[in-house]
Coordinates of C-alpha atoms and ligand atoms in Angstrom, one line a residue:
X1 CA 16.9 2.0 -42.9
X2 CA 16.7 1.4 -39.2
X3 CA 19.5 -0.5 -37.6
X4 CA 18.3 -3.7 -35.9
X5 CA 19.7 -4.5 -32.4
X6 CA 21.4 -7.8 -33.0
X7 CA 20.2 -10.9 -31.1
X8 CA 22.8 -11.5 -28.4
X9 CA 23.1 -12.7 -24.8
X10 CA 21.6 -9.5 -23.4
X11 CA 18.2 -9.7 -21.8
X12 CA 15.6 -8.1 -24.0
X13 CA 13.1 -6.6 -21.6
X14 CA 14.1 -6.3 -18.0
X15 CA 11.5 -5.2 -15.4
X16 CA 13.0 -3.8 -12.2
X17 CA 10.7 -4.7 -9.3
X18 CA 8.3 -7.6 -8.8
X19 CA 5.5 -5.8 -7.1
X20 CA 2.0 -5.4 -8.5
X21 CA 3.2 -3.3 -11.5
X22 CA 6.2 -5.4 -12.3
X23 CA 4.3 -8.7 -12.2
X24 CA 1.4 -7.2 -14.2
X25 CA 3.8 -5.8 -16.8
X26 CA 5.5 -9.2 -17.2
X27 CA 2.2 -10.9 -17.4
X28 CA 0.8 -8.4 -20.0
X29 CA 3.9 -8.9 -22.1
X30 CA 3.7 -12.7 -21.7
X31 CA 0.1 -12.6 -22.9
X32 CA 1.3 -10.8 -26.0
X33 CA 4.0 -13.4 -26.5
X34 CA 6.9 -11.2 -25.3
X35 CA 9.4 -12.6 -22.8
X36 CA 10.7 -10.5 -20.0
X37 CA 12.8 -10.9 -16.9
X38 CA 11.7 -9.4 -13.6
X39 CA 14.4 -8.5 -11.0
X40 CA 13.1 -8.4 -7.5
X41 CA 15.3 -7.5 -4.6
X42 CA 13.3 -9.5 -2.0
X43 CA 13.9 -13.2 -1.6
X44 CA 10.2 -14.0 -2.3
X45 CA 7.0 -12.3 -3.5
X46 CA 6.5 -9.3 -1.3
X47 CA 2.9 -8.3 -0.7
X48 CA 3.0 -5.5 1.8
X49 CA -0.3 -3.9 2.9
X50 CA -2.9 -6.6 3.6
X51 CA -5.5 -5.9 0.9
X52 CA -6.1 -3.7 -2.1
X53 CA -9.4 -2.0 -3.1
X54 CA -9.9 -2.5 -6.9
X55 CA -12.5 -0.5 -8.6
X56 CA -14.0 -1.1 -12.0
X57 CA -11.1 0.4 -14.0
X58 CA -8.8 -2.0 -12.2
X59 CA -11.1 -5.0 -12.9
X60 CA -11.0 -4.1 -16.6
X61 CA -7.3 -4.3 -16.6
X62 CA -7.3 -7.6 -14.6
X63 CA -9.7 -9.0 -17.2
X64 CA -7.2 -8.2 -19.9
X65 CA -4.5 -9.8 -17.9
X66 CA -6.7 -13.0 -17.6
X67 CA -6.7 -13.2 -13.8
X68 CA -9.9 -11.3 -12.9
X69 CA -12.3 -14.3 -12.8
X70 CA -10.1 -16.2 -10.3
X71 CA -9.8 -13.1 -8.1
X72 CA -13.6 -12.4 -8.2
X73 CA -14.1 -15.8 -6.5
X74 CA -12.0 -14.6 -3.6
X75 CA -13.8 -11.3 -2.9
X76 CA -17.5 -10.3 -2.8
X77 CA -18.6 -7.2 -4.6
X78 CA -19.4 -4.1 -2.5
X79 CA -22.9 -3.0 -3.4
X80 CA -23.4 0.2 -1.4
X81 CA -21.5 2.8 0.6
X82 CA -22.0 5.3 3.3
X83 CA -20.0 8.1 5.0
X84 CA -20.7 9.1 8.5
X85 CA -19.2 12.1 10.3
X86 CA -19.3 11.6 14.1
X87 CA -18.6 15.3 14.6
X88 CA -22.0 16.4 13.3
X89 CA -23.7 13.0 13.0
X90 CA -24.3 13.5 9.3
X91 CA -24.8 10.4 7.2
X92 CA -24.1 10.5 3.4
X93 CA -24.7 7.9 0.8
X94 CA -21.6 7.2 -1.3
X95 CA -21.9 6.6 -5.1
X96 CA -20.9 3.0 -4.8
X97 CA -22.6 -0.1 -6.3
X98 CA -23.1 0.8 -9.9
X99 CA -19.6 0.0 -10.9
X100 CA -17.6 -3.1 -9.8
X101 CA -15.8 -2.6 -6.5
X102 CA -14.1 -5.4 -4.6
X103 CA -11.2 -5.7 -2.2
X104 CA -8.7 -8.5 -2.7
X105 CA -5.9 -9.9 -0.6
X106 CA -2.6 -8.6 -1.9
X107 CA -1.1 -12.1 -1.7
X108 CA -3.9 -13.5 -3.9
X109 CA -3.3 -10.8 -6.5
X110 CA 0.5 -11.2 -6.5
X111 CA 0.3 -15.0 -6.5
X112 CA -2.1 -15.4 -9.3
X113 CA -0.1 -13.1 -11.5
X114 CA 3.2 -14.9 -10.7
X115 CA 1.6 -18.3 -11.2
X116 CA 0.6 -17.3 -14.7
X117 CA 4.1 -16.3 -15.7
X118 CA 6.6 -18.7 -17.4
X119 CA 9.0 -20.3 -15.0
X120 CA 12.1 -18.3 -14.1
X121 CA 10.5 -15.0 -15.2
X122 CA 11.1 -13.5 -11.7
X123 CA 14.6 -13.5 -10.3
X124 CA 14.5 -12.9 -6.6
X125 CA 17.3 -11.4 -4.4
X126 CA 18.4 -9.1 -7.2
X127 CA 18.8 -5.6 -5.9
X128 CA 19.4 -3.1 -8.7
X129 CA 21.7 -0.4 -7.4
X130 CA 22.0 1.8 -10.4
X131 CA 21.4 2.1 -14.1
X132 CA 23.3 3.8 -16.9
X133 CA 23.4 3.9 -20.6
X134 CA 26.3 2.3 -22.4
X135 CA 28.3 5.3 -23.9
X136 CA 28.8 3.4 -27.2
X137 CA 25.5 1.5 -27.8
X138 CA 23.4 3.6 -25.5
X139 CA 21.6 0.5 -24.3
X140 CA 20.9 0.3 -20.5
X141 CA 23.3 -1.4 -18.1
X142 CA 22.0 -2.4 -14.7
X143 CA 24.4 -2.7 -11.7
X144 CA 23.3 -5.3 -9.2
X145 CA 24.2 -5.5 -5.5
X146 CA 26.0 -8.8 -6.0
X147 CA 28.6 -6.9 -8.0
X148 CA 27.4 -8.1 -11.4
X149 CA 26.1 -6.0 -14.3
X150 CA 23.2 -6.9 -16.6
X151 CA 22.8 -5.5 -20.1
X152 CA 19.3 -5.1 -21.3
X153 CA 17.7 -3.8 -24.5
X154 CA 14.6 -2.3 -22.7
X155 CA 14.3 -1.5 -19.0
X156 CA 11.0 -0.9 -17.3
X157 CA 11.3 0.5 -13.8
X158 CA 8.5 -0.8 -11.6
X159 CA 10.5 -0.4 -8.4
X160 CA 8.0 1.6 -6.4
X161 CA 8.1 5.0 -4.6
X162 CA 11.8 5.1 -4.1
X163 CA 12.6 4.0 -7.6
X164 CA 16.2 3.8 -8.6
X165 CA 15.1 3.9 -12.3
X166 CA 13.2 7.2 -11.9
X167 CA 16.2 8.8 -10.2
X168 CA 18.1 8.2 -13.4
X169 CA 15.4 10.3 -15.1
X170 CA 16.1 13.2 -12.7
X171 CA 12.9 12.6 -10.6
X172 CA 13.9 13.3 -7.1
X173 CA 12.5 11.7 -4.0
X174 CA 8.7 11.7 -3.5
X175 CA 7.0 14.1 -1.1
X176 CA 5.0 13.1 1.9
X177 CA 1.6 13.9 3.3
X178 CA 1.6 14.1 7.1
X179 CA -0.9 11.4 7.3
X180 CA -0.4 7.8 8.3
X181 CA -2.5 4.7 7.8
X182 CA -3.1 1.4 9.5
X183 CA -4.7 -1.5 7.7
X184 CA -5.8 -4.9 8.9
X185 CA -8.2 -7.9 8.6
X186 CA -10.8 -8.9 11.1
X187 CA -12.3 -12.4 10.9
X188 CA -15.9 -13.1 12.0
X189 CA -16.2 -16.9 12.3
X190 CA -20.1 -16.6 12.6
X191 CA -20.4 -13.9 10.0
X192 CA -20.3 -10.1 10.3
X193 CA -23.0 -7.5 10.4
X194 CA -21.8 -5.2 7.6
X195 CA -23.5 -6.8 4.6
X196 CA -21.9 -5.7 1.4
X197 CA -21.6 -2.1 2.3
X198 CA -18.4 0.1 2.3
X199 CA -18.5 2.2 5.5
X200 CA -16.4 5.3 6.0
X201 CA -16.6 6.9 9.5
X202 CA -14.8 10.1 10.5
X203 CA -14.1 11.8 13.8
X204 CA -11.8 14.8 13.9
X205 CA -8.6 13.7 12.1
X206 CA -9.3 10.0 12.2
X207 CA -11.1 8.3 9.4
X208 CA -11.9 4.5 9.4
X209 CA -13.0 2.6 6.3
X210 CA -14.2 -0.9 6.3
X211 CA -15.0 -3.2 3.4
X212 CA -16.4 -6.7 3.7
X213 CA -14.4 -9.1 1.6
X214 CA -16.4 -12.3 2.3
X215 CA -19.2 -13.0 4.8
X216 CA -16.5 -13.8 7.4
X217 CA -13.7 -11.4 6.6
X218 CA -13.5 -7.6 6.7
X219 CA -10.7 -5.4 5.5
X220 CA -10.4 -2.1 7.3
X221 CA -8.1 0.9 7.2
X222 CA -7.7 4.0 9.3
X223 CA -6.0 7.2 8.5
X224 CA -4.9 9.8 10.9
X225 CA -2.4 12.6 11.3
X226 CA 1.2 11.5 11.4
X227 CA 2.9 11.7 14.8
X228 CA 6.7 11.4 14.7
X229 CA 7.1 8.5 17.2
X230 CA 5.6 6.1 14.6
X231 CA 8.8 4.6 13.2
X232 CA 9.3 2.6 16.5
X233 CA 5.7 1.4 16.4
X234 CA 5.9 0.1 12.8
X235 CA 8.2 -2.8 14.0
X236 CA 5.7 -4.1 16.6
X237 CA 2.4 -5.6 15.6
X238 CA 1.2 -5.2 19.2
X239 CA 2.1 -1.5 19.2
X240 CA 0.3 -0.9 15.8
X241 CA -2.7 -2.7 17.3
X242 CA -2.6 -0.5 20.4
X243 CA -2.3 2.6 18.3
X244 CA -5.3 1.6 16.1
X245 CA -7.4 0.8 19.2
X246 CA -6.5 4.2 20.8
X247 CA -7.4 6.0 17.5
X248 CA -10.9 4.6 17.5
X249 CA -11.7 4.8 21.2
X250 CA -14.6 7.3 20.5
X251 CA -16.0 5.4 17.6
X252 CA -19.1 3.2 17.6
X253 CA -18.7 -0.2 19.3
X254 CA -18.9 -2.2 16.0
X255 CA -15.8 -0.3 14.8
X256 CA -14.0 -0.5 18.1
X257 CA -14.6 -4.3 18.3
X258 CA -13.5 -4.8 14.7
X259 CA -10.2 -3.0 15.4
X260 CA -9.7 -4.7 18.8
X261 CA -10.4 -8.2 17.4
X262 CA -8.3 -7.9 14.2
X263 CA -5.6 -10.4 13.3
X264 CA -2.4 -9.0 14.7
X265 CA -0.2 -10.5 11.9
X266 CA -2.3 -8.7 9.3
X267 CA -1.7 -5.2 10.7
X268 CA 0.3 -2.9 8.6
X269 CA 1.4 0.7 9.3
X270 CA 2.3 3.1 6.6
X271 CA 4.2 5.8 8.5
X272 CA 3.3 8.5 6.1
X273 CA 1.9 8.7 2.6
X274 CA 4.3 9.4 -0.3
X275 CA 3.4 11.0 -3.5
X276 CA 5.0 12.4 -6.6
X277 CA 3.7 16.0 -7.1
X278 CA 1.4 16.2 -10.1
X279 CA 3.6 19.0 -11.6
X280 CA 6.5 16.5 -11.7
X281 CA 4.3 13.9 -13.5
X282 CA 3.3 16.7 -15.9
X283 CA 6.6 18.2 -16.9
X284 CA 9.2 15.4 -16.5
X285 CA 10.1 13.1 -19.4
X286 CA 9.9 9.6 -18.0
X287 CA 11.9 8.0 -20.8
X288 CA 15.6 7.9 -21.4
X289 CA 16.6 5.9 -24.4
X290 CA 14.9 2.6 -24.0
X291 CA 14.3 3.0 -20.3
X292 CA 10.9 4.0 -18.8
X293 CA 8.9 3.6 -15.6
X294 CA 5.5 2.4 -14.6
X295 CA 3.4 2.2 -11.4
X296 CA 4.5 4.0 -8.2
X297 CA 7.9 4.5 -9.7
X298 CA 6.3 7.0 -12.1
X299 CA 3.2 8.3 -10.3
X300 CA 3.2 7.4 -6.5
X301 CA 0.0 9.0 -5.4
X302 CA -1.0 8.0 -1.9
X303 CA -4.1 6.0 -1.3
X304 CA -6.8 8.6 -0.9
X305 CA -8.8 7.4 -3.9
X306 CA -7.5 3.9 -3.8
X307 CA -6.2 4.0 -7.4
X308 CA -2.4 3.6 -7.2
X309 CA -2.5 -0.2 -7.7
X310 CA -5.2 -0.1 -10.4
X311 CA -3.3 2.7 -12.2
X312 CA -0.3 0.3 -12.2
X313 CA -2.3 -2.5 -13.7
X314 CA -3.5 0.0 -16.4
X315 CA 0.1 1.0 -17.1
X316 CA 1.0 -2.7 -17.6
X317 CA -1.8 -3.2 -20.2
X318 CA -1.0 -0.1 -22.2
X319 CA 2.8 -0.6 -22.1
X320 CA 2.5 -4.2 -23.3
X321 CA 0.1 -3.1 -26.0
X322 CA 2.4 -0.4 -27.3
X323 CA 5.4 -2.7 -27.3
X324 CA 3.5 -5.5 -28.9
X325 CA 2.2 -3.2 -31.7
X326 CA 5.8 -2.8 -32.8
X327 CA 6.5 -6.6 -32.7
X328 CA 3.6 -8.1 -34.6
X329 CA 4.7 -6.8 -38.0
X330 CA 6.9 -9.8 -38.5
X331 CA 9.7 -8.7 -36.2
X332 CA 10.3 -10.9 -33.1
X333 CA 10.6 -9.0 -29.9
X334 CA 14.3 -9.7 -29.5
X335 CA 15.0 -7.9 -32.8
X336 CA 13.0 -4.7 -32.2
X337 CA 15.0 -1.8 -33.3
X338 CA 16.0 0.9 -30.8
X339 CA 13.9 3.4 -32.6
X340 CA 10.9 1.1 -32.6
X341 CA 11.2 0.6 -28.8
X342 CA 11.5 4.3 -28.2
X343 CA 8.5 5.0 -30.3
X344 CA 6.5 2.4 -28.4
X345 CA 7.6 3.8 -25.0
X346 CA 6.7 7.4 -26.1
X347 CA 3.3 6.1 -27.3
X348 CA 2.7 4.5 -23.9
X349 CA 3.7 7.6 -22.0
X350 CA 1.6 9.8 -24.2
X351 CA -1.5 7.6 -23.7
X352 CA -1.0 7.3 -19.9
X353 CA 0.0 10.8 -19.0
X354 CA -3.4 12.5 -19.0
X355 CA -4.8 9.6 -17.0
X356 CA -2.2 9.5 -14.3
X357 CA -2.1 13.3 -14.1
X358 CA -5.8 13.4 -13.3
X359 CA -5.5 10.6 -10.8
X360 CA -2.4 12.3 -9.2
X361 CA -4.1 15.7 -9.1
X362 CA -7.3 14.4 -7.5
X363 CA -5.4 12.4 -4.9
X364 CA -3.2 15.4 -4.2
X365 CA -6.1 17.7 -3.6
X366 CA -7.8 15.2 -1.3
X367 CA -4.4 14.6 0.5
X368 CA -3.9 18.3 1.0
X369 CA -7.3 18.6 2.6
X370 CA -6.3 15.9 5.1
X371 CA -2.8 17.2 5.5
X372 CA -3.3 20.9 6.1
X373 CA -4.7 22.8 9.1
X374 CA -5.1 26.0 7.0
X375 CA -8.7 26.7 6.3
X376 CA -7.7 28.7 3.2
X377 CA -5.8 25.8 1.6
X378 CA -8.8 23.5 2.4
X379 CA -11.1 26.0 0.7
X380 CA -8.9 26.3 -2.4
X381 CA -8.7 22.5 -2.6
X382 CA -12.5 22.2 -2.3
X383 CA -13.0 24.7 -5.0
X384 CA -10.6 22.9 -7.4
X385 CA -12.2 19.6 -6.5
X386 CA -15.7 21.0 -7.3
X387 CA -14.5 22.4 -10.6
X388 CA -12.2 19.7 -12.0
X389 CA -13.5 16.6 -10.2
X390 CA -17.2 17.4 -9.9
X391 CA -17.8 13.7 -10.8
X392 CA -15.7 12.4 -7.9
X393 CA -15.9 8.8 -9.0
X394 CA -15.4 9.4 -12.7
X395 CA -11.9 7.9 -12.5
X396 CA -13.4 4.4 -12.0
X397 CA -15.1 4.4 -15.4
X398 CA -11.8 4.6 -17.3
X399 CA -11.1 1.8 -19.6
X400 CA -7.5 1.1 -20.5
X401 CA -8.6 -0.9 -23.6
X402 CA -7.7 -4.3 -24.8
X403 CA -4.3 -5.8 -24.5
Ligands
FAD1 C1 -1.7 2.6 2.9 C2 -1.8 2.3 1.4 C3 -3.0 1.8 0.9 C4 -3.2 1.6 -0.4 N1 -4.4 1.1 -0.9 C5 -4.6 1.0 -2.2 C6 -5.9 0.5 -2.7 O1 -6.8 0.2 -1.9 N2 -6.0 0.4 -4.0 C7 -5.0 0.7 -4.9 O2 -5.3 0.6 -6.1 N3 -3.8 1.1 -4.5 C8 -3.6 1.3 -3.1 N4 -2.4 1.7 -2.7 C9 -1.3 2.0 -3.7 C10 -0.7 0.7 -4.2 O3 -0.3 -0.1 -3.1 C11 0.5 1.0 -5.0 O4 0.2 1.9 -6.0 C12 1.0 -0.2 -5.7 O5 1.5 -1.2 -4.7 C13 2.2 0.1 -6.6 O6 2.8 -1.0 -7.1 P1 4.2 -1.0 -7.7 O7 4.5 -2.4 -8.2 O8 4.4 0.1 -8.6 O9 5.2 -0.7 -6.4 P2 5.5 -1.6 -5.2 O10 4.3 -2.4 -4.8 O11 6.1 -0.7 -4.2 O12 6.5 -2.7 -5.7 C14 7.9 -2.3 -6.0 C15 8.7 -3.6 -6.0 O13 10.0 -3.3 -6.5 C16 11.0 -3.9 -5.6 N5 12.2 -3.0 -5.7 C17 12.3 -1.8 -5.3 N6 13.5 -1.3 -5.5 C18 14.2 -2.3 -6.2 C19 15.5 -2.4 -6.7 N7 16.4 -1.4 -6.6 N8 15.8 -3.6 -7.2 C20 15.0 -4.6 -7.3 N9 13.7 -4.6 -6.8 C21 13.3 -3.4 -6.3 C22 10.3 -3.9 -4.2 O14 10.9 -4.9 -3.4 C23 8.8 -4.2 -4.6 O15 8.6 -5.6 -4.6 C24 -2.2 1.9 -1.3 C25 -1.0 2.4 -0.9 C26 -0.8 2.6 0.5 C27 0.5 3.1 1.0

């Protein structure tokens, strides 16, 4: 007979990190009637990075979380797409429009998830410094920056690319692509000219993408090679704006104007793009006892196919479903046995692994093509892409299933 973990003053499920993944996981659990506590080190919701592109797989997950219909009202669908290379003036139609694609403000996404959580689910100003397993009970103990410790029955690390929880699992720091990105919003009070089309334009190592969010607001991003002076720039909105404007000086006037007229406060520079190598995702075991990870803490993948956020939403749905399966058989969540939790976490990792591995690999190959100056490596990546990812948008058709 399995030993039940006694009901006590310990927290049942603690989620470390209140970003997209942490909030989505807490919300998914809440929808299944399972309480959790989110520890977030910032003093308030932290929505870095302006906006987020959500493709149909992400919308399916948001539908399950019950927040998609609200978000759809904030962002128009993108109905077509084109890629233009200014080096050879080639224009290419992108396979966009058949599946749902919208770009939402990160603050809208975070706020609506937080608003749907029971009061006091998120505890702000809680920086988790380390985690260890109690030598006697083997349940997780979190050490917080304020000197206190918190005992938990289950810990889910949603603490992003530099995850403290994934270090506990032996995952070392993430790698970087030598590519940096700037993102921003531009308002067009009398309406913009871009319709509902996603436009990608490339010249040399600079690529600009723009996505109309409403008839008056456009989200844009540019990626370019990383140059080492950037860390100073990232602290000044004006310098980020200058760098963006300089990067697009040879682009068509509509793009130059969009970048020059952007809202300075919205600008955000990602100095370089972090990722966890696909081989690490493949071979490492991301569960220790009743501790696991989700979102970027598990599979940081850089934004080349704009799937990191949506993959985090999918993680949340699957993880909550797996945990809930073990609780509906008449056992309240607080009295789940350790074995049951471990089984649920293994089931979650098993279901998610092939999915996140494919996303990581596809992103890695595209990232390498941006990153390298070696023609040979570019060629190898192109061959792999053509063989493994011949359907380059297949990842958007994934369905994480019902909660
Ligand atoms: C330039 C760029 C563009 C992107 N564009 C897209 C896109 O268009 N579409 C898409 O799907 N994805 C995109 N992504 C990826 C997406 O942003 C991430 O995958 C997503 O934010 C991951 O969410 P997360 O909650 O796992 O991590 P995070 O958003 O990093 O959240 C982690 C949270 O944990 C907190 N935290 C960290 N450590 C601790 C600690 N020790 N104690 C307590 N709290 C802690 C942090 O304060 C933070 O709030 C982009 C990424 C970048 C860099």
